[in-house]
Amino acid sequence: MGKVYVFDHPLIQHKLAYIRDVNTGTKEFRELVDEVASLMAFEITRDMPLEEVEIQTPVSKAKVKMLSGKKLGIVPILRAGIGMVDGIIKLIPAAKVGHVGLYRDPQTLKPVEYYVKMPSDLEERECIVVDPMLATGGSAIEAIHSIKKRGAVNIKFMCLIAAPEGVDALKEAHPDVDIYIAGLDEKLNDHGYIVPGLGDAGDRLFGTK
Ligand code: PRP
Ligand code: URA
C-alpha cells in the first residue's frame, strides 16, 4: 500500500496558512503556491540516489556527491497543477514536464480528460503528478491511470491540500503511489469542495471565477 506523508515543516505550514486565506490575492497566491511547491519538492527528493564524482576545485581535486542521473517527470493536472511546476523545476531543471488536462464536471464531480502530452520516455522516469487539490480523488486517479497507460511505472502524487475521502480513494485505486500532502483537511462539503480548504485552486491561481 502506498504511504501518505503530511509535511509538517513550519515554512510549509506558514505559507499554506496564507494560501488558504480568502484575503490573499491572485499575485500573492501564485507566488506562495510556487514557494510551497519548491519546499515540498525539496522534501520529496530526499531519497534521490547520489554518486561519487571527482571534480577540480580551485584548490585541489575533490570527490563530491552528485545526483546519479535519475530521470524525473513532473506531471501537472491542468489547470491548477501548472501553478506548482515552476517551483519544482527551479530545483530540478533537468526534469521533463508532461501535462494531463482534466476538469471536474460540476454536476457529477467526475473528471473529464481533454488533453494529454507526455515525454516519450515515461517508463524510465520517476513521475511526480502535481495538483494543489485532492478532493474526491477522481482527477488524480484518472490522471495516474492516464500516465500508467502511457508507460509510467514509478509514480508519486503531490498536493497542497487533501480531503480524507480523496486520500482513501487514491490509495485504493493506486496502492503503488505514495502521496505527499501539505495540509490534510477535515472533509468534503456537499459540492465536493475541501473544508476548510482554499476554495477553487484554478480560479484563485488564474484570477477566473
Ligand atoms: C480541481 C483541482 C483538481 C480537482 C480536484 O480542478 O485542481 O484537479 O479539482 O477534485 P477531485 O479530487 O474531486 O477530482 P478543476 O476540475 O476545478 O479544474 P481546473 O483546475 O481547470 O480549475
Ligand atoms: N477543487 C478545488 O479547486 N477546490 C476544492 O476544494 C475541491 C476541488
PDB file of N, CA, C and O in Angstrom, residues 10-53:
ATOM      1  N   PRO A  10       7.613  23.891   9.330  1.00  0.00           N
ATOM      2  CA  PRO A  10       6.995  25.180   9.703  1.00  0.00           C
ATOM      3  C   PRO A  10       6.848  26.145   8.528  1.00  0.00           C
ATOM      4  O   PRO A  10       5.841  26.867   8.446  1.00  0.00           O
ATOM      5  N   LEU A  11       7.816  26.173   7.616  1.00  0.00           N
ATOM      6  CA  LEU A  11       7.693  27.117   6.489  1.00  0.00           C
ATOM      7  C   LEU A  11       6.537  26.726   5.581  1.00  0.00           C
ATOM      8  O   LEU A  11       5.800  27.586   5.073  1.00  0.00           O
ATOM      9  N   ILE A  12       6.373  25.429   5.380  1.00  0.00           N
ATOM     10  CA  ILE A  12       5.267  24.958   4.531  1.00  0.00           C
ATOM     11  C   ILE A  12       3.937  25.306   5.201  1.00  0.00           C
ATOM     12  O   ILE A  12       3.021  25.836   4.573  1.00  0.00           O
ATOM     13  N   GLN A  13       3.845  25.039   6.496  1.00  0.00           N
ATOM     14  CA  GLN A  13       2.582  25.306   7.205  1.00  0.00           C
ATOM     15  C   GLN A  13       2.260  26.805   7.238  1.00  0.00           C
ATOM     16  O   GLN A  13       1.110  27.210   7.055  1.00  0.00           O
ATOM     17  N   HIS A  14       3.284  27.630   7.434  1.00  0.00           N
ATOM     18  CA  HIS A  14       3.084  29.083   7.491  1.00  0.00           C
ATOM     19  C   HIS A  14       2.575  29.619   6.147  1.00  0.00           C
ATOM     20  O   HIS A  14       1.618  30.382   6.077  1.00  0.00           O
ATOM     21  N   LYS A  15       3.235  29.172   5.095  1.00  0.00           N
ATOM     22  CA  LYS A  15       2.841  29.664   3.765  1.00  0.00           C
ATOM     23  C   LYS A  15       1.465  29.118   3.366  1.00  0.00           C
ATOM     24  O   LYS A  15       0.679  29.799   2.712  1.00  0.00           O
ATOM     25  N   LEU A  16       1.194  27.884   3.770  1.00  0.00           N
ATOM     26  CA  LEU A  16      -0.113  27.289   3.465  1.00  0.00           C
ATOM     27  C   LEU A  16      -1.245  28.074   4.137  1.00  0.00           C
ATOM     28  O   LEU A  16      -2.339  28.209   3.581  1.00  0.00           O
ATOM     29  N   ALA A  17      -0.965  28.627   5.319  1.00  0.00           N
ATOM     30  CA  ALA A  17      -1.975  29.430   6.015  1.00  0.00           C
ATOM     31  C   ALA A  17      -2.369  30.643   5.160  1.00  0.00           C
ATOM     32  O   ALA A  17      -3.554  30.968   5.024  1.00  0.00           O
ATOM     33  N   TYR A  18      -1.368  31.306   4.554  1.00  0.00           N
ATOM     34  CA  TYR A  18      -1.661  32.450   3.679  1.00  0.00           C
ATOM     35  C   TYR A  18      -2.386  32.010   2.409  1.00  0.00           C
ATOM     36  O   TYR A  18      -3.252  32.710   1.896  1.00  0.00           O
ATOM     37  N   ILE A  19      -2.005  30.837   1.882  1.00  0.00           N
ATOM     38  CA  ILE A  19      -2.662  30.330   0.668  1.00  0.00           C
ATOM     39  C   ILE A  19      -4.153  30.104   0.936  1.00  0.00           C
ATOM     40  O   ILE A  19      -5.011  30.383   0.104  1.00  0.00           O
ATOM     41  N   ARG A  20      -4.465  29.599   2.110  1.00  0.00           N
ATOM     42  CA  ARG A  20      -5.866  29.321   2.449  1.00  0.00           C
ATOM     43  C   ARG A  20      -6.686  30.608   2.626  1.00  0.00           C
ATOM     44  O   ARG A  20      -7.890  30.631   2.376  1.00  0.00           O
ATOM     45  N   ASP A  21      -6.021  31.686   3.083  1.00  0.00           N
ATOM     46  CA  ASP A  21      -6.713  32.905   3.498  1.00  0.00           C
ATOM     47  C   ASP A  21      -7.451  33.541   2.322  1.00  0.00           C
ATOM     48  O   ASP A  21      -6.863  33.834   1.284  1.00  0.00           O
ATOM     49  N   VAL A  22      -8.743  33.802   2.524  1.00  0.00           N
ATOM     50  CA  VAL A  22      -9.577  34.385   1.472  1.00  0.00           C
ATOM     51  C   VAL A  22      -9.081  35.780   1.060  1.00  0.00           C
ATOM     52  O   VAL A  22      -9.346  36.244  -0.048  1.00  0.00           O
ATOM     53  N   ASN A  23      -8.334  36.447   1.949  1.00  0.00           N
ATOM     54  CA  ASN A  23      -7.852  37.802   1.637  1.00  0.00           C
ATOM     55  C   ASN A  23      -6.547  37.812   0.846  1.00  0.00           C
ATOM     56  O   ASN A  23      -6.027  38.885   0.539  1.00  0.00           O
ATOM     57  N   THR A  24      -6.004  36.645   0.545  1.00  0.00           N
ATOM     58  CA  THR A  24      -4.781  36.576  -0.263  1.00  0.00           C
ATOM     59  C   THR A  24      -5.162  36.693  -1.742  1.00  0.00           C
ATOM     60  O   THR A  24      -5.937  35.885  -2.253  1.00  0.00           O
ATOM     61  N   GLY A  25      -4.606  37.699  -2.404  1.00  0.00           N
ATOM     62  CA  GLY A  25      -4.949  37.954  -3.811  1.00  0.00           C
ATOM     63  C   GLY A  25      -4.189  37.037  -4.761  1.00  0.00           C
ATOM     64  O   GLY A  25      -3.289  36.296  -4.358  1.00  0.00           O
ATOM     65  N   THR A  26      -4.552  37.136  -6.043  1.00  0.00           N
ATOM     66  CA  THR A  26      -4.020  36.212  -7.058  1.00  0.00           C
ATOM     67  C   THR A  26      -2.495  36.224  -7.134  1.00  0.00           C
ATOM     68  O   THR A  26      -1.865  35.168  -7.179  1.00  0.00           O
ATOM     69  N   LYS A  27      -1.888  37.416  -7.142  1.00  0.00           N
ATOM     70  CA  LYS A  27      -0.426  37.501  -7.313  1.00  0.00           C
ATOM     71  C   LYS A  27       0.285  36.769  -6.160  1.00  0.00           C
ATOM     72  O   LYS A  27       1.153  35.939  -6.372  1.00  0.00           O
ATOM     73  N   GLU A  28      -0.155  37.108  -4.945  1.00  0.00           N
ATOM     74  CA  GLU A  28       0.484  36.519  -3.768  1.00  0.00           C
ATOM     75  C   GLU A  28       0.193  35.021  -3.691  1.00  0.00           C
ATOM     76  O   GLU A  28       1.054  34.209  -3.342  1.00  0.00           O
ATOM     77  N   PHE A  29      -1.037  34.654  -4.062  1.00  0.00           N
ATOM     78  CA  PHE A  29      -1.440  33.241  -4.042  1.00  0.00           C
ATOM     79  C   PHE A  29      -0.515  32.433  -4.953  1.00  0.00           C
ATOM     80  O   PHE A  29       0.020  31.397  -4.575  1.00  0.00           O
ATOM     81  N   ARG A  30      -0.304  32.955  -6.161  1.00  0.00           N
ATOM     82  CA  ARG A  30       0.546  32.279  -7.154  1.00  0.00           C
ATOM     83  C   ARG A  30       1.984  32.138  -6.640  1.00  0.00           C
ATOM     84  O   ARG A  30       2.602  31.088  -6.760  1.00  0.00           O
ATOM     85  N   GLU A  31       2.489  33.213  -6.034  1.00  0.00           N
ATOM     86  CA  GLU A  31       3.869  33.171  -5.513  1.00  0.00           C
ATOM     87  C   GLU A  31       4.006  32.153  -4.381  1.00  0.00           C
ATOM     88  O   GLU A  31       4.986  31.420  -4.299  1.00  0.00           O
ATOM     89  N   LEU A  32       2.989  32.119  -3.526  1.00  0.00           N
ATOM     90  CA  LEU A  32       3.044  31.191  -2.389  1.00  0.00           C
ATOM     91  C   LEU A  32       2.935  29.737  -2.841  1.00  0.00           C
ATOM     92  O   LEU A  32       3.634  28.864  -2.309  1.00  0.00           O
ATOM     93  N   VAL A  33       2.072  29.469  -3.830  1.00  0.00           N
ATOM     94  CA  VAL A  33       1.953  28.096  -4.345  1.00  0.00           C
ATOM     95  C   VAL A  33       3.291  27.656  -4.930  1.00  0.00           C
ATOM     96  O   VAL A  33       3.759  26.534  -4.704  1.00  0.00           O
ATOM     97  N   ASP A  34       3.935  28.570  -5.646  1.00  0.00           N
ATOM     98  CA  ASP A  34       5.252  28.304  -6.231  1.00  0.00           C
ATOM     99  C   ASP A  34       6.278  27.968  -5.132  1.00  0.00           C
ATOM    100  O   ASP A  34       7.021  26.994  -5.229  1.00  0.00           O
ATOM    101  N   GLU A  35       6.263  28.764  -4.074  1.00  0.00           N
ATOM    102  CA  GLU A  35       7.228  28.548  -2.985  1.00  0.00           C
ATOM    103  C   GLU A  35       6.968  27.229  -2.250  1.00  0.00           C
ATOM    104  O   GLU A  35       7.899  26.480  -1.940  1.00  0.00           O
ATOM    105  N   VAL A  36       5.696  26.952  -1.987  1.00  0.00           N
ATOM    106  CA  VAL A  36       5.391  25.711  -1.263  1.00  0.00           C
ATOM    107  C   VAL A  36       5.720  24.500  -2.141  1.00  0.00           C
ATOM    108  O   VAL A  36       6.228  23.484  -1.649  1.00  0.00           O
ATOM    109  N   ALA A  37       5.486  24.624  -3.439  1.00  0.00           N
ATOM    110  CA  ALA A  37       5.851  23.512  -4.343  1.00  0.00           C
ATOM    111  C   ALA A  37       7.356  23.260  -4.277  1.00  0.00           C
ATOM    112  O   ALA A  37       7.804  22.106  -4.250  1.00  0.00           O
ATOM    113  N   SER A  38       8.155  24.332  -4.227  1.00  0.00           N
ATOM    114  CA  SER A  38       9.617  24.168  -4.098  1.00  0.00           C
ATOM    115  C   SER A  38       9.971  23.451  -2.797  1.00  0.00           C
ATOM    116  O   SER A  38      10.780  22.524  -2.783  1.00  0.00           O
ATOM    117  N   LEU A  39       9.375  23.922  -1.711  1.00  0.00           N
ATOM    118  CA  LEU A  39       9.695  23.321  -0.409  1.00  0.00           C
ATOM    119  C   LEU A  39       9.288  21.851  -0.363  1.00  0.00           C
ATOM    120  O   LEU A  39      10.001  20.998   0.184  1.00  0.00           O
ATOM    121  N   MET A  40       8.154  21.541  -0.970  1.00  0.00           N
ATOM    122  CA  MET A  40       7.698  20.141  -0.980  1.00  0.00           C
ATOM    123  C   MET A  40       8.621  19.292  -1.857  1.00  0.00           C
ATOM    124  O   MET A  40       8.933  18.153  -1.535  1.00  0.00           O
ATOM    125  N   ALA A  41       9.061  19.877  -2.975  1.00  0.00           N
ATOM    126  CA  ALA A  41       9.973  19.138  -3.870  1.00  0.00           C
ATOM    127  C   ALA A  41      11.283  18.846  -3.154  1.00  0.00           C
ATOM    128  O   ALA A  41      11.875  17.774  -3.313  1.00  0.00           O
ATOM    129  N   PHE A  42      11.721  19.791  -2.348  1.00  0.00           N
ATOM    130  CA  PHE A  42      12.944  19.624  -1.557  1.00  0.00           C
ATOM    131  C   PHE A  42      12.816  18.390  -0.650  1.00  0.00           C
ATOM    132  O   PHE A  42      13.718  17.561  -0.556  1.00  0.00           O
ATOM    133  N   GLU A  43      11.651  18.252  -0.016  1.00  0.00           N
ATOM    134  CA  GLU A  43      11.413  17.124   0.898  1.00  0.00           C
ATOM    135  C   GLU A  43      11.243  15.816   0.124  1.00  0.00           C
ATOM    136  O   GLU A  43      11.753  14.769   0.515  1.00  0.00           O
ATOM    137  N   ILE A  44      10.519  15.898  -0.981  1.00  0.00           N
ATOM    138  CA  ILE A  44      10.130  14.690  -1.721  1.00  0.00           C
ATOM    139  C   ILE A  44      11.327  14.028  -2.406  1.00  0.00           C
ATOM    140  O   ILE A  44      11.320  12.838  -2.701  1.00  0.00           O
ATOM    141  N   THR A  45      12.375  14.835  -2.657  1.00  0.00           N
ATOM    142  CA  THR A  45      13.534  14.314  -3.390  1.00  0.00           C
ATOM    143  C   THR A  45      14.638  13.833  -2.448  1.00  0.00           C
ATOM    144  O   THR A  45      15.741  13.533  -2.877  1.00  0.00           O
ATOM    145  N   ARG A  46      14.310  13.745  -1.183  1.00  0.00           N
ATOM    146  CA  ARG A  46      15.269  13.343  -0.151  1.00  0.00           C
ATOM    147  C   ARG A  46      15.937  11.998  -0.456  1.00  0.00           C
ATOM    148  O   ARG A  46      17.076  11.766  -0.086  1.00  0.00           O
ATOM    149  N   ASP A  47      15.189  11.110  -1.131  1.00  0.00           N
ATOM    150  CA  ASP A  47      15.731   9.756  -1.366  1.00  0.00           C
ATOM    151  C   ASP A  47      16.367   9.611  -2.752  1.00  0.00           C
ATOM    152  O   ASP A  47      16.632   8.504  -3.203  1.00  0.00           O
ATOM    153  N   MET A  48      16.618  10.716  -3.436  1.00  0.00           N
ATOM    154  CA  MET A  48      17.223  10.594  -4.771  1.00  0.00           C
ATOM    155  C   MET A  48      18.647  10.055  -4.659  1.00  0.00           C
ATOM    156  O   MET A  48      19.422  10.507  -3.813  1.00  0.00           O
ATOM    157  N   PRO A  49      18.999   9.117  -5.522  1.00  0.00           N
ATOM    158  CA  PRO A  49      20.329   8.499  -5.407  1.00  0.00           C
ATOM    159  C   PRO A  49      21.455   9.442  -5.803  1.00  0.00           C
ATOM    160  O   PRO A  49      21.317  10.249  -6.735  1.00  0.00           O
ATOM    161  N   LEU A  50      22.573   9.313  -5.063  1.00  0.00           N
ATOM    162  CA  LEU A  50      23.768  10.121  -5.350  1.00  0.00           C
ATOM    163  C   LEU A  50      24.893   9.224  -5.825  1.00  0.00           C
ATOM    164  O   LEU A  50      24.910   8.027  -5.512  1.00  0.00           O
ATOM    165  N   GLU A  51      25.811   9.784  -6.558  1.00  0.00           N
ATOM    166  CA  GLU A  51      27.018   9.025  -6.909  1.00  0.00           C
ATOM    167  C   GLU A  51      28.239   9.898  -6.651  1.00  0.00           C
ATOM    168  O   GLU A  51      28.144  11.134  -6.681  1.00  0.00           O
ATOM    169  N   GLU A  52      29.379   9.217  -6.410  1.00  0.00           N
ATOM    170  CA  GLU A  52      30.605   9.967  -6.149  1.00  0.00           C
ATOM    171  C   GLU A  52      31.255  10.350  -7.473  1.00  0.00           C
ATOM    172  O   GLU A  52      31.354   9.521  -8.374  1.00  0.00           O
ATOM    173  N   VAL A  53      31.641  11.619  -7.564  1.00  0.00           N
ATOM    174  CA  VAL A  53      32.242  12.134  -8.790  1.00  0.00           C
ATOM    175  C   VAL A  53      33.496  12.902  -8.392  1.00  0.00           C
ATOM    176  O   VAL A  53      33.523  13.538  -7.331  1.00  0.00           O
TER     177      VAL A  53
END
